[in-house]
PDB file of C-alpha atoms in Angstrom:
ATOM      1  CA  MET A   1       0.000   0.000   0.000  1.00  0.00           C
ATOM      2  CA  GLY A   2       1.417   3.362  -0.975  1.00  0.00           C
ATOM      3  CA  MET A   3       2.157   6.144   1.472  1.00  0.00           C
ATOM      4  CA  GLU A   4      -0.496   8.420  -0.029  1.00  0.00           C
ATOM      5  CA  ILE A   5      -3.232   5.796   0.476  1.00  0.00           C
ATOM      6  CA  GLU A   6      -2.005   5.081   4.020  1.00  0.00           C
ATOM      7  CA  THR A   7      -2.227   8.788   4.794  1.00  0.00           C
ATOM      8  CA  LYS A   8      -5.790   8.921   3.481  1.00  0.00           C
ATOM      9  CA  ILE A   9      -6.762   5.878   5.525  1.00  0.00           C
ATOM     10  CA  ASP A  10      -5.197   7.349   8.666  1.00  0.00           C
ATOM     11  CA  GLU A  11      -7.039  10.620   8.117  1.00  0.00           C
ATOM     12  CA  LEU A  12     -10.353   8.819   7.542  1.00  0.00           C
ATOM     13  CA  VAL A  13      -9.916   6.640  10.652  1.00  0.00           C
ATOM     14  CA  LEU A  14      -9.005   9.699  12.714  1.00  0.00           C
ATOM     15  CA  ALA A  15     -12.089  11.498  11.424  1.00  0.00           C
ATOM     16  CA  LEU A  16     -14.292   8.491  12.245  1.00  0.00           C
ATOM     17  CA  MET A  17     -12.875   8.384  15.760  1.00  0.00           C
ATOM     18  CA  THR A  18     -14.489  11.769  16.447  1.00  0.00           C
ATOM     19  CA  LEU A  19     -17.845   9.991  16.271  1.00  0.00           C
ATOM     20  CA  ASN A  20     -16.819   7.874  19.284  1.00  0.00           C
ATOM     21  CA  THR A  21     -15.585  10.563  21.681  1.00  0.00           C
ATOM     22  CA  PHE A  22     -16.349  11.218  25.315  1.00  0.00           C
ATOM     23  CA  ASP A  23     -15.128  13.785  27.814  1.00  0.00           C
ATOM     24  CA  ASP A  24     -14.025  12.633  31.263  1.00  0.00           C
ATOM     25  CA  GLY A  25     -13.839  16.218  32.526  1.00  0.00           C
ATOM     26  CA  LYS A  26     -10.084  16.464  31.921  1.00  0.00           C
ATOM     27  CA  THR A  27      -9.471  15.188  28.396  1.00  0.00           C
ATOM     28  CA  ILE A  28     -11.344  14.062  25.307  1.00  0.00           C
ATOM     29  CA  HIS A  29     -11.166  10.306  24.659  1.00  0.00           C
ATOM     30  CA  ALA A  30     -12.100   8.183  21.652  1.00  0.00           C
ATOM     31  CA  LYS A  31     -12.977   4.502  21.837  1.00  0.00           C
ATOM     32  CA  LYS A  32     -10.393   2.357  20.062  1.00  0.00           C
ATOM     33  CA  SER A  33     -12.733  -0.015  18.310  1.00  0.00           C
ATOM     34  CA  PHE A  34     -15.670   0.028  15.992  1.00  0.00           C
ATOM     35  CA  ASP A  35     -17.419  -3.033  17.424  1.00  0.00           C
ATOM     36  CA  ASP A  36     -20.887  -1.545  16.906  1.00  0.00           C
ATOM     37  CA  SER A  37     -20.118  -1.019  13.219  1.00  0.00           C
ATOM     38  CA  LEU A  38     -18.894  -4.593  12.885  1.00  0.00           C
ATOM     39  CA  VAL A  39     -22.143  -5.858  14.407  1.00  0.00           C
ATOM     40  CA  ARG A  40     -24.176  -3.747  11.967  1.00  0.00           C
ATOM     41  CA  LEU A  41     -22.076  -4.941   9.016  1.00  0.00           C
ATOM     42  CA  GLN A  42     -22.662  -8.541  10.102  1.00  0.00           C
ATOM     43  CA  GLU A  43     -26.409  -7.880  10.427  1.00  0.00           C
ATOM     44  CA  LYS A  44     -26.358  -6.604   6.815  1.00  0.00           C
ATOM     45  CA  ASN A  45     -24.603  -9.856   5.840  1.00  0.00           C
ATOM     46  CA  TYR A  46     -21.475  -8.051   4.588  1.00  0.00           C
ATOM     47  CA  ILE A  47     -19.160  -9.908   6.998  1.00  0.00           C
ATOM     48  CA  HIS A  48     -19.122 -12.928   9.314  1.00  0.00           C
ATOM     49  CA  GLY A  49     -17.222 -13.496  12.539  1.00  0.00           C
ATOM     50  CA  SER A  50     -17.502 -10.127  14.258  1.00  0.00           C
ATOM     51  CA  ASP A  51     -18.771 -11.906  17.354  1.00  0.00           C
ATOM     52  CA  HIS A  52     -15.674 -14.109  17.677  1.00  0.00           C
ATOM     53  CA  LYS A  53     -12.467 -13.253  19.491  1.00  0.00           C
ATOM     54  CA  SER A  54     -10.348 -13.597  16.360  1.00  0.00           C
ATOM     55  CA  LYS A  55      -8.622 -10.539  14.946  1.00  0.00           C
ATOM     56  CA  SER A  56     -10.246 -10.908  11.548  1.00  0.00           C
ATOM     57  CA  VAL A  57     -13.657 -11.169   9.923  1.00  0.00           C
ATOM     58  CA  VAL A  58     -14.736 -12.894   6.711  1.00  0.00           C
ATOM     59  CA  PHE A  59     -16.223 -10.895   3.857  1.00  0.00           C
ATOM     60  CA  THR A  60     -19.348 -12.137   2.136  1.00  0.00           C
ATOM     61  CA  THR A  61     -19.437 -11.752  -1.653  1.00  0.00           C
ATOM     62  CA  GLU A  62     -21.698  -8.704  -1.348  1.00  0.00           C
ATOM     63  CA  GLY A  63     -19.629  -7.308   1.517  1.00  0.00           C
ATOM     64  CA  LEU A  64     -16.426  -7.448  -0.492  1.00  0.00           C
ATOM     65  CA  ALA A  65     -18.133  -5.779  -3.443  1.00  0.00           C
ATOM     66  CA  ARG A  66     -19.443  -3.010  -1.168  1.00  0.00           C
ATOM     67  CA  ALA A  67     -16.019  -2.620   0.483  1.00  0.00           C
ATOM     68  CA  LYS A  68     -14.392  -2.084  -2.902  1.00  0.00           C
ATOM     69  CA  GLU A  69     -17.143   0.351  -3.914  1.00  0.00           C
ATOM     70  CA  TYR A  70     -16.752   2.365  -0.702  1.00  0.00           C
ATOM     71  CA  PHE A  71     -12.963   2.317  -0.985  1.00  0.00           C
ATOM     72  CA  LYS A  72     -13.227   3.801  -4.451  1.00  0.00           C
ATOM     73  CA  LYS A  73     -15.822   6.330  -3.280  1.00  0.00           C
ATOM     74  CA  HIS A  74     -14.027   7.533  -0.142  1.00  0.00           C
ATOM     75  CA  ILE A  75     -10.326   6.748  -0.510  1.00  0.00           C
ATOM     76  CA  SER A  76      -9.109   5.974  -4.011  1.00  0.00           C
ATOM     77  CA  ASP A  77      -7.785   8.732  -6.253  1.00  0.00           C
ATOM     78  CA  ASN A  78     -10.031   7.263  -8.955  1.00  0.00           C
ATOM     79  CA  GLY A  79     -13.228   7.814  -6.960  1.00  0.00           C
TER      80      GLY A  79
END
């Protein structure tokens, strides 16, 4: 993966983290995971295995197609 794409991914992840913030009265925190999103993606039948303790999930055929579509839409220079 090229540096430019990695930078875009990092920026997108950082932006998404703002949706998961909370203030403890001293500092602003962001949750490290997107477990709720993984559950929703599994409910839509885009992935399997989000409820297991493994570090990976399995794409369904439709899920992989959507992932590629969204990558092109949000990240790729061609989108």
